């Protein structure tokens, strides 16, 4: 397979496309390695536009640590925009990497990171442009192995036809293990072709190869079984969990794009995992247990990361950043270090109950006050108990009162609509809460220019969560419920203009819901949508509900299932779920009990966080051989002399 | 919060002017892309750049006469305000090392002459036209120069806009390529001096003008390269050095 640069063919065409800079590469800290000097070559794809894909932490981490090995090369590729796709088809330019502009088909492996299901059609575009057969079974020995990862890969069944393999969980160690297997197989002169390579990967139990599993269906459309179809392939595939994050301080040298991207900052993951136990939250369920980075590693990463990039904003990331055992010390220590510089710190994802004003002030010392965002998720206290997000209204009011009295003028509140057991009344309570927030703000600040944004997302039941059995609310009811909330917010002139209401209609959520809990039959829907022109489904200006609905109806016409069957249908305890053979560590009976606890007739039963209370037996740690890794370490930060 | 302006910043003690190049694949950076890359390079190089005061302090960098996205240039200019006196040679090296290849710092001088933007009166462009026979280019240029007013239309964000592209052209001539890009293929070179003004006329507009007067169409997108930018000598029609 040739791997010459395609750039000389591409260059004359670039003046004719939008934002050509996204296709030229050359970012600071990008790698340019010798093709012939390595044994294993990865093309890493984020299946969205460059401006969205470049900042992705997962891709950057894997890119850096793969390229650190002298025997591995990794380059990146992103979804090309429609105008570029047309130009590439016209001039027969295949899908290329932005690093050395090599044809993606020339690589040994294509690793694709699915943060959301809405990237599936973009994978098909890339494979098609690359000249790689769409269906894994049609690929020959010379084609790359296409491997999916990311959160959506915890149910890869909808894309099972298109990927050769999928991996669950943290990618750091498994990409190296896969590289080892590929290197060995190539060194042996590729015995048994790609099927043997896939067999070796599958035999480890840590790489899922869909073609080695048969799915049987019941006459009513439910799954009957998912079973290995060859010896040596384990019945279950387990997720990967990276322990001791201090020894994996990536990204060390993040890519600095020339193009404008969605996040222009250096991000440090301060911990991975979350055990708060919010029942809707797939991220919290599949990334257990909590593993913290220590205060000193975080500070070192911030120092070297900003030095290597020149970024001015540092984001301290995690699923609930204020929950770090030493967050106060981190905030104060970094605040002291960067006092008087133009480096600003931000703390995305903070819980209302973990937030405190001292912390907020540490993060705005240099005067930059971004808005504060809190996510109570459920409008009523009853509903917040159902979802196990135990934030009381008084907690929230106390927090916003502190914020408004300290000079903040704007608070953003995030909620979901369509949660299990939800009624109109639960959602209408959001209006009361928002009004109380404004009243409180006006009272404590003595000012009238207090604002509050209410932002609503539709709830989508996700695999590997206690709500995986739940019925998704249909689009019509969602829209009607949100219309009532909008009316309630606008009815009172005293609040009409100061409460900004943001929501989307319920239809895109239906498609996402079908993809989230879909099985292999959904692959044909994805392909039909893509053939019909479906691209960039995560972008509202490109997404077409009509197309998805029409294609699903056509493709599933002769099946006992339809879109409603996948979305608004509640599942029973004994139903085989499409991801039952994929082991996130969570005990299935624990998930079911937690689902029943949510629905308890006398009020939902609470689950406490296992970081601070005894283990509640979700099953992850014993199943995966992992443990909670948290501080405090008791260490503190000293000023760095070099910081000027 | 007190009543004083937040983030008081150190005073400016020196201004330096920088000539830089934007070439190779970096020619596809937009003006905004370059600005972000440059500000980050300034921070990586740990230069004592001055910041504006206020809630959202910005590094004090003045860009002048940036070339269009897709055009290459070895004559781009900007001015940088510093809070500490620096050796311009060391500053050039540090900044050049911090920028990606293709964004290259060529010259750094202390700011002494009048406002930089006022010194940039005109640009000298070289347009490479692969696939265009020299005679055809010469014919189109002759027709262009014979005409007094040539209306062209450019797509802008506010919709199509028409303007005259002829008056801004100080000199225009067609010549052969020194080295043909591909053996056997024809290639003409245009040399063009454009006076800056409003509306600002770009090389693309002149190419559109050649199309208007002579039906000239480039088979391959031409490559525009700014060779010089600076004061215009109206007697000779040449572009001087803005640092002198």
Coordinates of N, CA, C and O in Angstrom, one line a residue, chain A residues 219-357:
Chain A
X219 N -39.3 -14.4 17.9 CA -40.3 -14.0 16.9 C -40.9 -12.6 17.1 O -41.2 -11.8 16.2
X220 N -41.0 -12.1 18.4 CA -41.5 -10.8 18.7 C -40.5 -9.7 18.5 O -40.8 -8.5 18.7
X221 N -39.3 -10.0 18.0 CA -38.3 -9.0 17.7 C -37.2 -8.8 18.8 O -36.2 -8.2 18.6
X222 N -37.5 -9.3 20.0 CA -36.5 -9.2 21.1 C -35.3 -10.1 20.8 O -35.5 -11.1 20.1
X223 N -34.2 -9.8 21.4 CA -33.1 -10.6 21.2 C -33.2 -11.9 22.0 O -33.8 -11.9 23.1
X224 N -32.8 -13.0 21.4 CA -32.9 -14.3 22.1 C -31.5 -14.6 22.8 O -31.4 -15.0 23.9
X225 N -30.4 -14.4 22.0 CA -29.1 -14.6 22.6 C -28.0 -14.0 21.7 O -28.3 -13.6 20.5
X226 N -26.9 -13.8 22.4 CA -25.7 -13.3 21.6 C -24.6 -14.2 22.1 O -24.2 -14.3 23.2
X227 N -24.1 -15.0 21.1 CA -23.1 -16.1 21.5 C -21.9 -16.1 20.6 O -22.1 -15.9 19.4
X228 N -20.8 -16.5 21.1 CA -19.6 -16.6 20.3 C -19.8 -17.7 19.2 O -20.5 -18.7 19.5
X229 N -19.3 -17.5 18.0 CA -19.5 -18.5 17.0 C -18.2 -19.3 16.6 O -18.2 -19.9 15.6
X230 N -17.2 -19.1 17.4 CA -16.0 -19.9 17.2 C -15.3 -20.1 18.5 O -15.4 -19.3 19.4
X231 N -14.5 -21.2 18.6 CA -13.8 -21.5 19.8 C -12.7 -20.4 20.1 O -12.2 -19.8 19.2
X232 N -12.5 -20.2 21.4 CA -11.4 -19.3 21.8 C -11.9 -17.9 21.9 O -11.1 -17.0 22.3
X233 N -13.2 -17.6 21.6 CA -13.7 -16.3 21.7 C -14.6 -16.2 23.0 O -15.5 -17.0 23.1
X234 N -14.2 -15.4 23.9 CA -14.9 -15.4 25.2 C -16.4 -14.9 25.1 O -16.7 -14.1 24.3
X235 N -17.3 -15.4 25.9 CA -18.7 -15.0 25.9 C -18.9 -13.6 26.3 O -19.9 -13.0 25.8
X236 N -18.0 -13.0 27.1 CA -18.1 -11.6 27.5 C -16.8 -10.9 27.2 O -15.7 -11.4 27.3
X237 N -16.9 -9.6 26.8 CA -15.8 -8.8 26.6 C -15.7 -7.7 27.7 O -16.8 -7.0 27.9
X238 N -14.6 -7.5 28.3 CA -14.5 -6.6 29.4 C -14.0 -5.2 29.0 O -13.3 -5.0 28.1
X239 N -14.4 -4.2 29.9 CA -13.9 -2.9 29.6 C -12.5 -2.7 30.2 O -12.0 -3.5 31.0
X240 N -11.8 -1.6 29.8 CA -10.4 -1.4 30.3 C -10.5 -0.2 31.3 O -11.2 0.8 31.1
X241 N -9.7 -0.3 32.4 CA -9.7 0.7 33.4 C -8.2 1.0 33.7 O -7.4 0.2 34.1
X242 N -7.9 2.3 33.5 CA -6.5 2.7 33.7 C -6.4 3.1 35.2 O -7.2 3.9 35.7
X243 N -5.4 2.5 35.9 CA -5.2 2.8 37.3 C -4.0 3.7 37.4 O -3.2 3.8 36.5
X244 N -3.9 4.4 38.6 CA -2.7 5.3 38.8 C -2.5 6.4 37.7 O -1.6 6.3 37.0
X245 N -3.5 7.3 37.7 CA -3.4 8.3 36.6 C -2.2 9.2 36.7 O -1.8 9.8 35.7
X246 N -1.5 9.2 37.9 CA -0.3 10.0 38.0 C 0.8 9.5 37.1 O 1.7 10.2 36.7
X247 N 0.8 8.2 36.8 CA 1.8 7.7 35.9 C 1.4 7.8 34.4 O 2.2 7.4 33.5
X248 N 0.3 8.4 34.1 CA -0.1 8.6 32.7 C -0.5 10.1 32.6 O -1.7 10.4 32.3
X249 N 0.4 11.0 32.7 CA 0.1 12.4 32.7 C -0.1 13.0 31.2 O 0.6 13.9 30.8
X250 N -1.1 12.4 30.5 CA -1.3 12.9 29.1 C -2.6 13.7 29.1 O -3.5 13.4 29.8
X251 N -2.7 14.6 28.1 CA -1.7 15.0 27.1 C -0.6 15.9 27.8 O -1.0 16.8 28.5
X252 N 0.6 15.6 27.5 CA 1.7 16.4 28.0 C 1.9 17.6 27.1 O 2.2 18.7 27.5
X253 N 1.9 17.3 25.8 CA 2.1 18.4 24.8 C 0.9 18.4 23.8 O 0.9 17.8 22.7
X254 N -0.2 19.0 24.3 CA -1.4 18.9 23.4 C -1.2 19.7 22.1 O -0.4 20.6 22.0
X255 N -2.0 19.3 21.1 CA -1.9 19.9 19.8 C -2.5 21.3 19.9 O -3.5 21.6 20.6
X256 N -1.8 22.3 19.3 CA -2.3 23.6 19.2 C -2.7 23.9 17.8 O -1.9 24.0 16.9
X257 N -4.0 24.0 17.6 CA -4.5 24.2 16.2 C -4.2 25.6 15.7 O -4.2 26.5 16.5
X258 N -4.2 25.7 14.4 CA -4.2 27.0 13.7 C -5.6 27.5 13.5 O -5.9 28.7 13.7
X259 N -6.4 26.5 13.2 CA -7.9 26.9 13.0 C -8.5 27.1 14.3 O -8.0 26.6 15.3
X260 N -9.6 27.8 14.3 CA -10.4 28.0 15.5 C -11.2 26.7 15.8 O -11.8 26.1 14.9
X261 N -11.1 26.3 17.1 CA -11.8 25.1 17.4 C -12.8 25.4 18.6 O -12.8 26.5 19.1
X262 N -13.6 24.4 19.0 CA -14.6 24.6 20.0 C -14.0 24.8 21.4 O -14.7 25.5 22.2
X263 N -12.9 24.2 21.7 CA -12.3 24.5 23.0 C -10.8 25.0 22.8 O -10.0 24.3 22.2
X264 N -10.6 26.2 23.2 CA -9.2 26.7 23.0 C -8.6 26.8 24.4 O -8.5 27.9 25.0
X265 N -8.3 25.7 24.9 CA -7.7 25.7 26.3 C -6.9 24.4 26.5 O -7.0 23.5 25.7
X266 N -6.1 24.5 27.6 CA -5.4 23.3 28.0 C -6.2 22.6 29.0 O -6.5 23.2 30.1
X267 N -6.6 21.4 28.8 CA -7.4 20.6 29.7 C -6.7 19.6 30.5 O -5.9 18.8 29.8
X268 N -6.9 19.5 31.8 CA -6.3 18.5 32.6 C -7.4 17.7 33.2 O -8.3 18.3 33.9
X269 N -7.4 16.4 33.0 CA -8.4 15.6 33.7 C -7.9 15.4 35.1 O -6.9 14.8 35.4
X270 N -8.7 16.0 36.1 CA -8.2 15.9 37.5 C -8.6 14.6 38.1 O -8.0 14.2 39.1
X271 N -9.7 14.0 37.6 CA -9.9 12.6 38.0 C -10.8 12.0 36.9 O -11.4 12.7 36.1
X272 N -10.8 10.7 36.9 CA -11.6 9.9 36.0 C -12.6 9.1 36.8 O -12.3 8.7 37.9
X273 N -13.8 9.0 36.3 CA -14.9 8.2 37.0 C -15.7 9.1 37.9 O -15.3 10.2 38.2
X274 N -16.9 8.6 38.2 CA -17.8 9.3 39.1 C -18.7 8.2 39.8 O -19.2 7.3 39.1
X275 N -18.8 8.3 41.1 CA -19.7 7.4 41.8 C -20.8 8.0 42.5 O -21.4 7.5 43.4
X276 N -21.2 9.2 42.0 CA -22.3 9.9 42.6 C -23.6 9.1 42.4 O -24.5 9.2 43.2
X277 N -23.6 8.3 41.4 CA -24.7 7.4 41.2 C -26.0 7.9 40.6 O -27.1 7.4 40.8
X278 N -25.8 9.0 39.8 CA -27.0 9.6 39.1 C -27.4 8.5 38.1 O -26.6 8.0 37.3
X279 N -28.7 8.2 38.1 CA -29.2 6.9 37.4 C -29.2 7.1 35.9 O -29.3 6.1 35.2
X280 N -29.3 8.4 35.5 CA -29.4 8.6 34.0 C -28.0 8.6 33.4 O -27.9 8.6 32.2
X281 N -27.0 8.7 34.2 CA -25.7 9.2 33.7 C -24.8 8.0 33.2 O -24.3 7.3 34.1
X282 N -24.7 7.8 31.9 CA -23.9 6.7 31.4 C -22.4 6.9 31.7 O -21.7 6.0 32.1
X283 N -22.0 8.2 31.6 CA -20.5 8.4 31.9 C -20.2 8.0 33.3 O -19.1 7.4 33.5
X284 N -21.0 8.3 34.2 CA -20.8 8.0 35.6 C -20.8 6.5 35.9 O -20.1 6.0 36.7
X285 N -21.6 5.8 35.1 CA -21.7 4.3 35.3 C -20.5 3.6 34.7 O -20.0 2.6 35.3
X286 N -20.1 4.0 33.5 CA -19.2 3.2 32.8 C -17.7 3.5 33.1 O -16.8 2.9 32.6
X287 N -17.5 4.6 33.8 CA -16.1 5.0 34.1 C -15.6 4.7 35.5 O -14.6 5.3 35.9
X288 N -16.4 3.9 36.2 CA -16.0 3.6 37.6 C -14.7 2.8 37.7 O -14.5 2.0 36.8
X289 N -14.0 2.8 38.8 CA -14.2 3.7 40.0 C -13.6 5.0 39.8 O -12.9 5.3 38.8
X290 N -13.7 5.9 40.8 CA -13.0 7.2 40.8 C -11.5 7.0 41.0 O -11.1 6.3 41.9
X291 N -10.8 7.6 40.1 CA -9.3 7.6 40.2 C -8.8 9.0 40.0 O -9.0 9.7 39.0
X292 N -8.3 9.6 41.1 CA -7.8 11.0 41.1 C -6.4 11.1 40.6 O -5.6 10.2 40.9
X293 N -6.1 12.2 40.0 CA -4.7 12.7 39.9 C -4.4 13.5 41.1 O -5.2 14.2 41.6
X294 N -3.1 13.4 41.5 CA -2.7 14.1 42.7 C -2.5 15.6 42.4 O -2.3 16.0 41.3
X295 N -2.6 16.4 43.4 CA -2.5 17.8 43.3 C -1.1 18.2 42.6 O -1.1 19.1 41.8
X296 N -0.1 17.5 42.9 CA 1.2 17.8 42.4 C 1.3 17.4 40.9 O 1.8 18.2 40.1
X297 N 0.7 16.3 40.5 CA 0.7 15.9 39.1 C -0.1 16.9 38.3 O 0.2 17.4 37.2
X298 N -1.3 17.3 38.8 CA -2.1 18.3 38.2 C -1.4 19.6 37.9 O -1.4 20.1 36.8
X299 N -0.7 20.1 39.0 CA 0.0 21.3 38.9 C 1.2 21.2 37.9 O 1.4 22.1 37.1
X300 N 1.9 20.1 37.8 CA 2.9 19.9 36.8 C 2.4 19.9 35.4 O 3.0 20.5 34.5
X301 N 1.2 19.2 35.3 CA 0.6 19.2 33.9 C 0.2 20.6 33.5 O 0.4 20.9 32.3
X302 N -0.4 21.4 34.4 CA -0.8 22.7 34.1 C 0.4 23.5 33.6 O 0.4 24.2 32.6
X303 N 1.5 23.4 34.4 CA 2.7 24.2 34.1 C 3.3 23.8 32.7 O 3.5 24.6 31.8
X304 N 3.6 22.5 32.5 CA 4.2 22.1 31.2 C 3.2 22.3 30.1 O 3.6 22.7 29.0
X305 N 1.9 22.0 30.3 CA 0.9 22.1 29.3 C 0.8 23.5 28.8 O 0.7 23.8 27.6
X306 N 0.8 24.5 29.7 CA 0.7 25.9 29.2 C 2.0 26.3 28.6 O 2.0 27.1 27.6
X307 N 3.1 25.9 29.1 CA 4.4 26.2 28.4 C 4.5 25.7 27.0 O 5.0 26.3 26.1
X308 N 4.0 24.5 26.8 CA 4.1 23.9 25.5 C 3.1 24.3 24.5 O 3.2 24.1 23.3
X309 N 2.1 25.0 25.0 CA 1.0 25.4 24.1 C 0.8 26.9 23.9 O 0.5 27.3 22.8
X310 N 1.0 27.6 25.0 CA 0.7 29.0 25.0 C -0.8 29.3 25.2 O -1.2 30.4 25.1
X311 N -1.5 28.3 25.6 CA -2.9 28.5 25.9 C -3.0 29.4 27.2 O -2.2 29.3 28.1
X312 N -4.0 30.2 27.2 CA -4.2 31.1 28.4 C -5.3 30.6 29.3 O -5.4 31.0 30.4
X313 N -6.1 29.6 28.8 CA -7.1 29.1 29.7 C -6.8 27.6 30.0 O -6.4 26.9 29.2
X314 N -7.0 27.3 31.3 CA -6.8 26.0 31.8 C -8.1 25.4 32.3 O -8.7 26.0 33.2
X315 N -8.5 24.3 31.8 CA -9.7 23.7 32.3 C -9.4 22.5 33.1 O -8.6 21.6 32.7
X316 N -10.0 22.4 34.3 CA -9.7 21.3 35.2 C -10.9 20.3 35.0 O -12.0 20.6 35.6
X317 N -10.8 19.3 34.2 CA -11.9 18.5 33.8 C -12.1 17.3 34.7 O -11.2 16.7 35.2
X318 N -13.4 16.9 34.7 CA -13.8 15.6 35.2 C -15.3 15.6 35.1 O -15.9 16.5 34.6
X319 N -15.9 14.5 35.6 CA -17.3 14.5 35.5 C -18.0 15.3 36.6 O -19.2 15.6 36.5
X320 N -17.3 15.7 37.6 CA -17.8 16.6 38.7 C -16.7 17.2 39.5 O -16.3 16.7 40.5
X321 N -16.1 18.2 38.9 CA -14.7 18.6 39.3 C -14.6 19.1 40.7 O -13.5 18.9 41.3
X322 N -15.7 19.6 41.3 CA -15.5 20.1 42.7 C -15.5 18.9 43.7 O -15.2 19.1 44.8
X323 N -15.7 17.7 43.2 CA -15.6 16.5 44.0 C -14.2 16.0 44.3 O -14.0 15.0 45.0
X324 N -13.2 16.6 43.7 CA -11.8 16.1 43.9 C -11.5 16.3 45.4 O -11.8 17.4 46.0
X325 N -10.8 15.3 46.0 CA -10.6 15.4 47.5 C -9.8 16.6 47.9 O -9.8 17.0 49.0
X326 N -9.0 17.2 47.0 CA -8.2 18.3 47.3 C -8.5 19.5 46.4 O -7.6 20.3 46.1
X327 N -9.7 19.7 46.0 CA -10.1 20.7 45.1 C -9.8 22.1 45.7 O -9.3 23.0 44.9
X328 N -10.0 22.3 47.0 CA -9.7 23.6 47.6 C -8.2 23.9 47.5 O -7.8 25.1 47.1
X329 N -7.4 23.0 47.8 CA -6.0 23.2 47.8 C -5.5 23.4 46.3 O -4.6 24.2 46.1
X330 N -6.1 22.7 45.4 CA -5.7 22.8 44.0 C -6.1 24.2 43.5 O -5.3 24.9 42.9
X331 N -7.3 24.6 43.9 CA -7.7 26.0 43.4 C -6.9 27.1 44.0 O -6.4 28.0 43.3
X332 N -6.6 26.9 45.3 CA -5.8 28.0 46.0 C -4.3 28.0 45.5 O -3.8 29.0 45.1
X333 N -3.8 26.8 45.4 CA -2.4 26.6 44.9 C -2.2 27.1 43.5 O -1.2 27.9 43.2
X334 N -3.1 26.8 42.6 CA -2.9 27.3 41.2 C -3.3 28.8 41.1 O -2.6 29.5 40.4
X335 N -4.3 29.2 41.9 CA -4.6 30.6 41.9 C -3.4 31.4 42.4 O -3.1 32.5 41.8
X336 N -2.7 31.0 43.4 CA -1.5 31.7 43.9 C -0.4 31.7 42.8 O 0.2 32.7 42.6
X337 N -0.2 30.5 42.2 CA 0.9 30.4 41.2 C 0.7 31.3 40.0 O 1.6 31.9 39.5
X338 N -0.6 31.5 39.6 CA -0.8 32.2 38.4 C -1.4 33.6 38.6 O -1.8 34.3 37.7
X339 N -1.4 34.0 39.9 CA -1.8 35.4 40.2 C -1.0 36.4 39.5 O 0.2 36.3 39.4
X340 N -1.6 37.3 38.8 CA -0.9 38.4 38.1 C -0.5 38.0 36.7 O 0.1 38.7 36.0
X341 N -0.7 36.7 36.3 CA -0.5 36.3 34.9 C -1.8 36.4 34.2 O -2.8 36.7 34.8
X342 N -1.8 36.1 32.9 CA -3.0 36.2 32.2 C -3.6 34.8 32.0 O -4.4 34.5 31.1
X343 N -3.1 33.8 32.8 CA -3.7 32.5 32.7 C -4.9 32.4 33.6 O -4.9 32.7 34.8
X344 N -6.0 31.9 33.0 CA -7.2 31.8 33.8 C -7.6 30.3 33.9 O -7.2 29.5 33.1
X345 N -8.2 30.0 35.1 CA -8.6 28.6 35.4 C -10.1 28.5 35.3 O -10.8 29.4 35.6
X346 N -10.5 27.3 34.8 CA -12.0 27.1 34.8 C -12.2 25.7 35.3 O -11.4 24.8 35.2
X347 N -13.4 25.6 35.9 CA -13.8 24.3 36.5 C -15.2 23.9 35.9 O -16.2 24.2 36.5
X348 N -15.2 23.3 34.8 CA -16.5 22.9 34.2 C -17.0 21.7 35.1 O -16.3 21.1 35.8
X349 N -18.3 21.5 35.0 CA -18.9 20.4 35.7 C -18.8 20.5 37.2 O -18.0 19.8 37.8
X350 N -19.5 21.3 37.8 CA -19.5 21.4 39.3 C -20.9 21.1 39.8 O -21.9 21.6 39.2
X351 N -21.0 20.3 40.8 CA -22.3 20.1 41.4 C -22.7 21.2 42.4 O -21.9 21.8 43.0
X352 N -24.0 21.4 42.4 CA -24.5 22.5 43.3 C -24.1 22.3 44.7 O -23.6 23.2 45.4
X353 N -24.1 21.1 45.2 CA -23.8 20.8 46.6 C -22.3 20.9 46.9 O -21.9 21.1 48.0
X354 N -21.5 20.6 45.9 CA -20.0 20.6 46.1 C -19.4 22.0 45.9 O -18.3 22.3 46.3
X355 N -20.2 22.9 45.2 CA -19.7 24.2 44.9 C -19.7 25.1 46.1 O -20.5 25.1 47.0
X356 N -18.6 25.8 46.3 CA -18.7 26.9 47.3 C -18.0 28.1 46.8 O -17.2 28.1 45.8
X357 N -18.3 29.2 47.4 CA -18.0 30.5 46.9 C -16.5 30.8 47.0 O -15.9 31.5 46.1

